[in-house]
PDB file of C-alpha atoms and ligand atoms in Angstrom:
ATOM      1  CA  UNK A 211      17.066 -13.273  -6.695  1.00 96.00           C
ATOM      2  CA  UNK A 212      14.226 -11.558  -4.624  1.00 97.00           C
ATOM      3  CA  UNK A 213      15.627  -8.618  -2.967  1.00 98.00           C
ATOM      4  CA  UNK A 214      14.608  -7.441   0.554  1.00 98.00           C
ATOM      5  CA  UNK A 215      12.980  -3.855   0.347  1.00 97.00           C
ATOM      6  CA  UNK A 216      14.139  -0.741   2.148  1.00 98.00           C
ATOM      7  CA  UNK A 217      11.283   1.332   3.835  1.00 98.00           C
ATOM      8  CA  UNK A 218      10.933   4.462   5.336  1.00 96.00           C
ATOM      9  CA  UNK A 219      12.913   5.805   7.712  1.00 96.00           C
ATOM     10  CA  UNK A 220      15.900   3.914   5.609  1.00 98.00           C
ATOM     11  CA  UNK A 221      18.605   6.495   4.918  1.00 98.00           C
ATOM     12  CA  UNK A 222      19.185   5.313   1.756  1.00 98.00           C
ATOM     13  CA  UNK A 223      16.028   6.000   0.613  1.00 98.00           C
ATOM     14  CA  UNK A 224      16.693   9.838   0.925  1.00 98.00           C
ATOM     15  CA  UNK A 225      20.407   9.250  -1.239  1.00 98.00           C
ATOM     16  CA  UNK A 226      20.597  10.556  -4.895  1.00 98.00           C
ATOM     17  CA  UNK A 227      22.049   7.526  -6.654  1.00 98.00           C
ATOM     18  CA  UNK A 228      24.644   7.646  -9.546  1.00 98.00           C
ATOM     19  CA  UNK A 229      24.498   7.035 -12.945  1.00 98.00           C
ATOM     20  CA  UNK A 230      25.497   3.540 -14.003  1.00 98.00           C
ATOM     21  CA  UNK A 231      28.750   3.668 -16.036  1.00 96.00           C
ATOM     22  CA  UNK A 232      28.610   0.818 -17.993  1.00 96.00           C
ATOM     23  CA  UNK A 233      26.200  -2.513 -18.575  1.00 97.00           C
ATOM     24  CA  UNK A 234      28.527  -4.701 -16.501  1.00 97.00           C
ATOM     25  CA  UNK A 235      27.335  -8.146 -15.447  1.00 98.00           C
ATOM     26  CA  UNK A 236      26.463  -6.969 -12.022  1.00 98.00           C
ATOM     27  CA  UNK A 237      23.885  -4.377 -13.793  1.00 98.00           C
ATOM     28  CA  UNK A 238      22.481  -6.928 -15.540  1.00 98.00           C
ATOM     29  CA  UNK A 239      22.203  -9.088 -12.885  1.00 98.00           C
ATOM     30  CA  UNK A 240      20.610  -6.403 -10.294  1.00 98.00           C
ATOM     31  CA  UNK A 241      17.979  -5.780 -13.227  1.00 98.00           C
ATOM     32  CA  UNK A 242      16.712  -9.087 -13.289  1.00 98.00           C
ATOM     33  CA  UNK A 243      16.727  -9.063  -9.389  1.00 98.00           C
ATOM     34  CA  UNK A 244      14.480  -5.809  -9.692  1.00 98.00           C
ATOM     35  CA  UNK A 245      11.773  -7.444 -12.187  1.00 98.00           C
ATOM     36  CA  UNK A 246      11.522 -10.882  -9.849  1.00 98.00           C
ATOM     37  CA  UNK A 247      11.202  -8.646  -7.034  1.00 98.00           C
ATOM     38  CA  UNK A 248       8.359  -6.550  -8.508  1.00 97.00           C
ATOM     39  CA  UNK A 249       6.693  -9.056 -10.293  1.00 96.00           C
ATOM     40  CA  UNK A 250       6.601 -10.887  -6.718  1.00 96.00           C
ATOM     41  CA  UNK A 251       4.486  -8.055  -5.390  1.00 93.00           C
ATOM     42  CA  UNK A 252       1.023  -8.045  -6.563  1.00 89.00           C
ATOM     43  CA  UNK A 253      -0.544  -5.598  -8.470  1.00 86.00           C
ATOM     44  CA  UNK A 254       3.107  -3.714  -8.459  1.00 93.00           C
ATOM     45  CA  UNK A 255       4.131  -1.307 -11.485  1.00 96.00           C
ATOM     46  CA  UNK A 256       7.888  -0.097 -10.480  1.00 98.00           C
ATOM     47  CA  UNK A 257      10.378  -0.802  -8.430  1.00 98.00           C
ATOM     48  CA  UNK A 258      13.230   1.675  -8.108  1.00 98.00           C
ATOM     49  CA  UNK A 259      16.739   0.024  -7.503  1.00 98.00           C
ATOM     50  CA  UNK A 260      17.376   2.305  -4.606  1.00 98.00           C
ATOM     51  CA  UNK A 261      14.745   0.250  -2.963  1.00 98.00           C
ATOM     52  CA  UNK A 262      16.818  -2.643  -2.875  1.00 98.00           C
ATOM     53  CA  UNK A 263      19.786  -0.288  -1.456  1.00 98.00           C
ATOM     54  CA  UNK A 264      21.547  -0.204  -4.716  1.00 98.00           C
ATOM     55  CA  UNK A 265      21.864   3.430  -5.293  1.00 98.00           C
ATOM     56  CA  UNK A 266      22.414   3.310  -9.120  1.00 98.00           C
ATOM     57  CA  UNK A 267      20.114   4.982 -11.850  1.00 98.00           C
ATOM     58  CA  UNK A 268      17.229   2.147 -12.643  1.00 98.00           C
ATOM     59  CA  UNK A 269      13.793   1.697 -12.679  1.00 98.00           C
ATOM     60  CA  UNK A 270      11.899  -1.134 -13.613  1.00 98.00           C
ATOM     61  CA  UNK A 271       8.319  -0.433 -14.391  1.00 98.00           C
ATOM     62  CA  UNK A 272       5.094  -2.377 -15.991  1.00 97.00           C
ATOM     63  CA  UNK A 273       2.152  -0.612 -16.398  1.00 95.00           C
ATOM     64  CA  UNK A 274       0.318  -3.859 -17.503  1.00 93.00           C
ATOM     65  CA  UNK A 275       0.586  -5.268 -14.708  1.00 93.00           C
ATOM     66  CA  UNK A 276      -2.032  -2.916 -13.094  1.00 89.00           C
ATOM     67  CA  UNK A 277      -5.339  -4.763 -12.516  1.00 83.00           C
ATOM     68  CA  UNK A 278      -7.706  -1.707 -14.764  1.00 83.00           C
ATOM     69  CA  UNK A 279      -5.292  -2.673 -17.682  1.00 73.00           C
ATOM     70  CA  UNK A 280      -4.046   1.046 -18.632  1.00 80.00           C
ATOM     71  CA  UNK A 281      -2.540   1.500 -21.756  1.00 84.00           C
ATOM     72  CA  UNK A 282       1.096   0.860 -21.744  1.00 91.00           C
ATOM     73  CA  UNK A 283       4.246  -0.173 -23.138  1.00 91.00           C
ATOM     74  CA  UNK A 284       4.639  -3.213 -20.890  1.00 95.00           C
ATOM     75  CA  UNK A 285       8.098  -4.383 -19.035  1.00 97.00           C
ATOM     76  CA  UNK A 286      10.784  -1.704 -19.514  1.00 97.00           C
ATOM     77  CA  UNK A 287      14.027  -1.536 -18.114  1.00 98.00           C
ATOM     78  CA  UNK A 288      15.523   2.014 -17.629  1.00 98.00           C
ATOM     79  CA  UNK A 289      19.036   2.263 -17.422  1.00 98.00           C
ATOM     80  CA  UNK A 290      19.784   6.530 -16.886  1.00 98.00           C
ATOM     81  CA  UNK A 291      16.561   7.761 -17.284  1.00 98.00           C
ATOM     82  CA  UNK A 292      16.034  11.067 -17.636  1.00 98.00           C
ATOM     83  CA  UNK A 293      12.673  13.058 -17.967  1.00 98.00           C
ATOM     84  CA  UNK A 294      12.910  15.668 -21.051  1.00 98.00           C
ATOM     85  CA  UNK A 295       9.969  17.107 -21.361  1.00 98.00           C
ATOM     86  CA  UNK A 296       6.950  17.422 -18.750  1.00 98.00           C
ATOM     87  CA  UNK A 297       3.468  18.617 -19.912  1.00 97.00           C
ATOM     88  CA  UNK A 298       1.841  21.337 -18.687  1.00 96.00           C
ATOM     89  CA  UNK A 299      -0.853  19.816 -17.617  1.00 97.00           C
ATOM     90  CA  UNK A 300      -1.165  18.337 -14.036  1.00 97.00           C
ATOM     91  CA  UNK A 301      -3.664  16.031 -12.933  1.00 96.00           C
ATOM     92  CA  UNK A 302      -3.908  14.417  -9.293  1.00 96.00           C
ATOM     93  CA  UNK A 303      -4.281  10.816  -8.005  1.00 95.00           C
ATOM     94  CA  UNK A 304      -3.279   8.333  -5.426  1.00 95.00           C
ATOM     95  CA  UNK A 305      -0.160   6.761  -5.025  1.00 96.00           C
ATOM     96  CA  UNK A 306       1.392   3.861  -2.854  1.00 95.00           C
ATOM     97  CA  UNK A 307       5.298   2.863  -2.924  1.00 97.00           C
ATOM     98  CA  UNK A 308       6.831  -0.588  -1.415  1.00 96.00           C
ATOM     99  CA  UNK A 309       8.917   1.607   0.780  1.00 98.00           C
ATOM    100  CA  UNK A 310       6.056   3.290   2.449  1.00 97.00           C
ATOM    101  CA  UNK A 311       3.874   0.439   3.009  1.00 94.00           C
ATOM    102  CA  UNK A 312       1.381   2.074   5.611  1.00 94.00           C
ATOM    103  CA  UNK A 313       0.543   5.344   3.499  1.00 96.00           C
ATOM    104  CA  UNK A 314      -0.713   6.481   0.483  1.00 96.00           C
ATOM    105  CA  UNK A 315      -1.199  10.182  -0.681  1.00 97.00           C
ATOM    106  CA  UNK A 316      -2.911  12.369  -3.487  1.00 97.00           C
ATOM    107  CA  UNK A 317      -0.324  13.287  -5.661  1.00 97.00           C
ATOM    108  CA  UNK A 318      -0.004  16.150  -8.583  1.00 97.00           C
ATOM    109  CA  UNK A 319       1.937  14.912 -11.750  1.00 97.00           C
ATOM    110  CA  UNK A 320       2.291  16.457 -15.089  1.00 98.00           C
ATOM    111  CA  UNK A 321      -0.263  13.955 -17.379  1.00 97.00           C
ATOM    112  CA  UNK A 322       2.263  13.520 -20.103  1.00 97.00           C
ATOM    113  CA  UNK A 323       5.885  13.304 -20.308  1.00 98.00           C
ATOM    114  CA  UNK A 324       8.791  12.122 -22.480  1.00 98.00           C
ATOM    115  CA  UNK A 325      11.842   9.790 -20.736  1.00 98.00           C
ATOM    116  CA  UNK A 326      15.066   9.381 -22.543  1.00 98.00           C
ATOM    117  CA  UNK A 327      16.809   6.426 -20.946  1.00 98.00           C
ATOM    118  CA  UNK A 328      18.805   3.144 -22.348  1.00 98.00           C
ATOM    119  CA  UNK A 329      17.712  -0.445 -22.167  1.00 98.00           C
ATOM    120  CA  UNK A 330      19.698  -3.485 -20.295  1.00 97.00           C
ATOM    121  CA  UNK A 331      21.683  -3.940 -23.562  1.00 96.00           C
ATOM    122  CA  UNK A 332      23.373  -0.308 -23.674  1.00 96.00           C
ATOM    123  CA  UNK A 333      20.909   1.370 -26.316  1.00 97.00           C
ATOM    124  CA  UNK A 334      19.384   4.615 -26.130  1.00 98.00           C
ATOM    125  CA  UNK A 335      15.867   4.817 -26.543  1.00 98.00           C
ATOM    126  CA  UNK A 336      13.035   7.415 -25.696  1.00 98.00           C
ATOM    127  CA  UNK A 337       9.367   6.783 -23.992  1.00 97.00           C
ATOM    128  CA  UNK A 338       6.256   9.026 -24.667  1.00 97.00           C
ATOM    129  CA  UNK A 339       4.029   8.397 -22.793  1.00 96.00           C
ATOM    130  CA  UNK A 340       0.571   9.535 -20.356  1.00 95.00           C
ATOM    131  CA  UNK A 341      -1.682   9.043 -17.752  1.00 95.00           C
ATOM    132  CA  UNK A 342      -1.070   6.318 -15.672  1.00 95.00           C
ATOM    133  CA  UNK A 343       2.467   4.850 -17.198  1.00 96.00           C
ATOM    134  CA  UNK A 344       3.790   8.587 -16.667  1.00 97.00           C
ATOM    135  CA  UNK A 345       2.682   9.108 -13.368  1.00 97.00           C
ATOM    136  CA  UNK A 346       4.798   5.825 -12.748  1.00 97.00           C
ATOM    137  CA  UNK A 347       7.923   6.820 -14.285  1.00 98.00           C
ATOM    138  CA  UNK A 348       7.866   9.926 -12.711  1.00 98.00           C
ATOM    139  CA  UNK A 349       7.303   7.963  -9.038  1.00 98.00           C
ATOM    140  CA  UNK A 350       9.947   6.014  -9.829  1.00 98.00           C
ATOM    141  CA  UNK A 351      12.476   8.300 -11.458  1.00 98.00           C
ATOM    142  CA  UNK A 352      12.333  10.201  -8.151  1.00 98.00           C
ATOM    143  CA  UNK A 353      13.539   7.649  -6.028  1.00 98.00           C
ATOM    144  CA  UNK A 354      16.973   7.750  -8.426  1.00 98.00           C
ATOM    145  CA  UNK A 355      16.753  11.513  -6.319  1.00 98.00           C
ATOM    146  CA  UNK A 356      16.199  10.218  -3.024  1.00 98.00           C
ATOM    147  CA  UNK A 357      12.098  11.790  -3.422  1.00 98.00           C
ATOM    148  CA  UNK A 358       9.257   9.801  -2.139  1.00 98.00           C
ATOM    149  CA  UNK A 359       5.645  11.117  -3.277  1.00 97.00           C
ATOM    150  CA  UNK A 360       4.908  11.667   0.702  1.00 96.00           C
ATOM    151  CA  UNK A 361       7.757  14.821  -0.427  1.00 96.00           C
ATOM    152  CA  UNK A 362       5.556  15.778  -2.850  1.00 96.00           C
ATOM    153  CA  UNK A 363       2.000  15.763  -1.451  1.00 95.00           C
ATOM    154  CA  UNK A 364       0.821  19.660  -1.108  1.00 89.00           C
ATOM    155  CA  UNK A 365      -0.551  19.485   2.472  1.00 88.00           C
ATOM    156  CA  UNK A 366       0.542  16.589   4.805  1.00 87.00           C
ATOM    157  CA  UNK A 367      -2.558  17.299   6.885  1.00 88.00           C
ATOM    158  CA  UNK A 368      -5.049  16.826   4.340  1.00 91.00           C
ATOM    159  CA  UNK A 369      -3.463  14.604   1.144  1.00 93.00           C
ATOM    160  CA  UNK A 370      -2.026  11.426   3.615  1.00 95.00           C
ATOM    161  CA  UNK A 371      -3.766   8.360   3.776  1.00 95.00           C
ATOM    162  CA  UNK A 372      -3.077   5.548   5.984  1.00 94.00           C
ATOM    163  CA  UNK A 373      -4.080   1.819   4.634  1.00 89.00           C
ATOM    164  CA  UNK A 374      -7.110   0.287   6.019  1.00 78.00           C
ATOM    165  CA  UNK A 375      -5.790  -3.309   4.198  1.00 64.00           C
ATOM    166  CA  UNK A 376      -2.992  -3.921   6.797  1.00 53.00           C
TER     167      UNK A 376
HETATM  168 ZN1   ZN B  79       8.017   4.021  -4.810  1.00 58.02          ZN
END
């Protein structure tokens, strides 16, 4: 089922959501909600499940789906994910989120990071990835935190962006 999504000023977009106890079939039924509703949206690599006001720990994300074909590991499902280790190295680009749908913003993310999550059956598993599929897991691992990239753009004066597509 497509599912509407929440934008800014939505309260529960600022909630940290909780962990999901156990693959139940109302997990596994909101994660197949989450990939129709992103694979609706063109061009769109992640979806959150806070965006859908379900404030439980998922992500959805495929890289591949971008149109300059970045290298990636394709459709994942994140159940818990948890970044474990965060490069040094930052580099800065543009992001845009469903739930901010007039904006877009230069953002600073480390390059390379490692995600230790579990898939929609229950097992653990571990990403390592850069470039663009990290800067997307780390976009969408903050909205499990109730973080938007507008909260973490250096200078709101100079790094905002409003769309000229609308
Ligand atoms: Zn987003």
């Amino acid at each position: 089922m497509i599912r509407t999504i929440l934008t800014l000023p939505d309260p529960l977009l600022k909630k940290v959501s909780a962990p999901v106890a156990g693959i139940t079939p109302a997990i596994r039924s909101l994660a197949a909600d989450l990939i129709e509703t992103m694979n609706r949206q063109k061009n769109c690599v992640g979806i959150a499940a806070p965006q859908v006001g379900e404030l439980v720990r998922m992500v959805i994300i495929d890289a591949s789906r971008h149109p300059k074909h970045y290298p990636s590991c394709g459709l994942r499902v994140l159940i818990n994910p948890r970044i474990t280790h965060f490069s040094d190295n930052e580099s800065t680009g543009r992001e845009g989120c469903l739930s901010v749908p007039d904006l877009t913003a230069n953002v600073a993310r480390s390059t390379a990071i490692t995600v230790e999550a579990m898939t929609i059956e229950g097992t653990p598993y571990i990403i390592k990835t850069e470039g663009f599929e990290a800067v997307v897991l780390q976009h969408e691992i903050d909205h499990l935190d109730g973080l938007l990239f507008l909260d973490r753009v250096t200078s709101l004066q100079t790094d905002v962006f409003r769309r000229r597509n609308i």
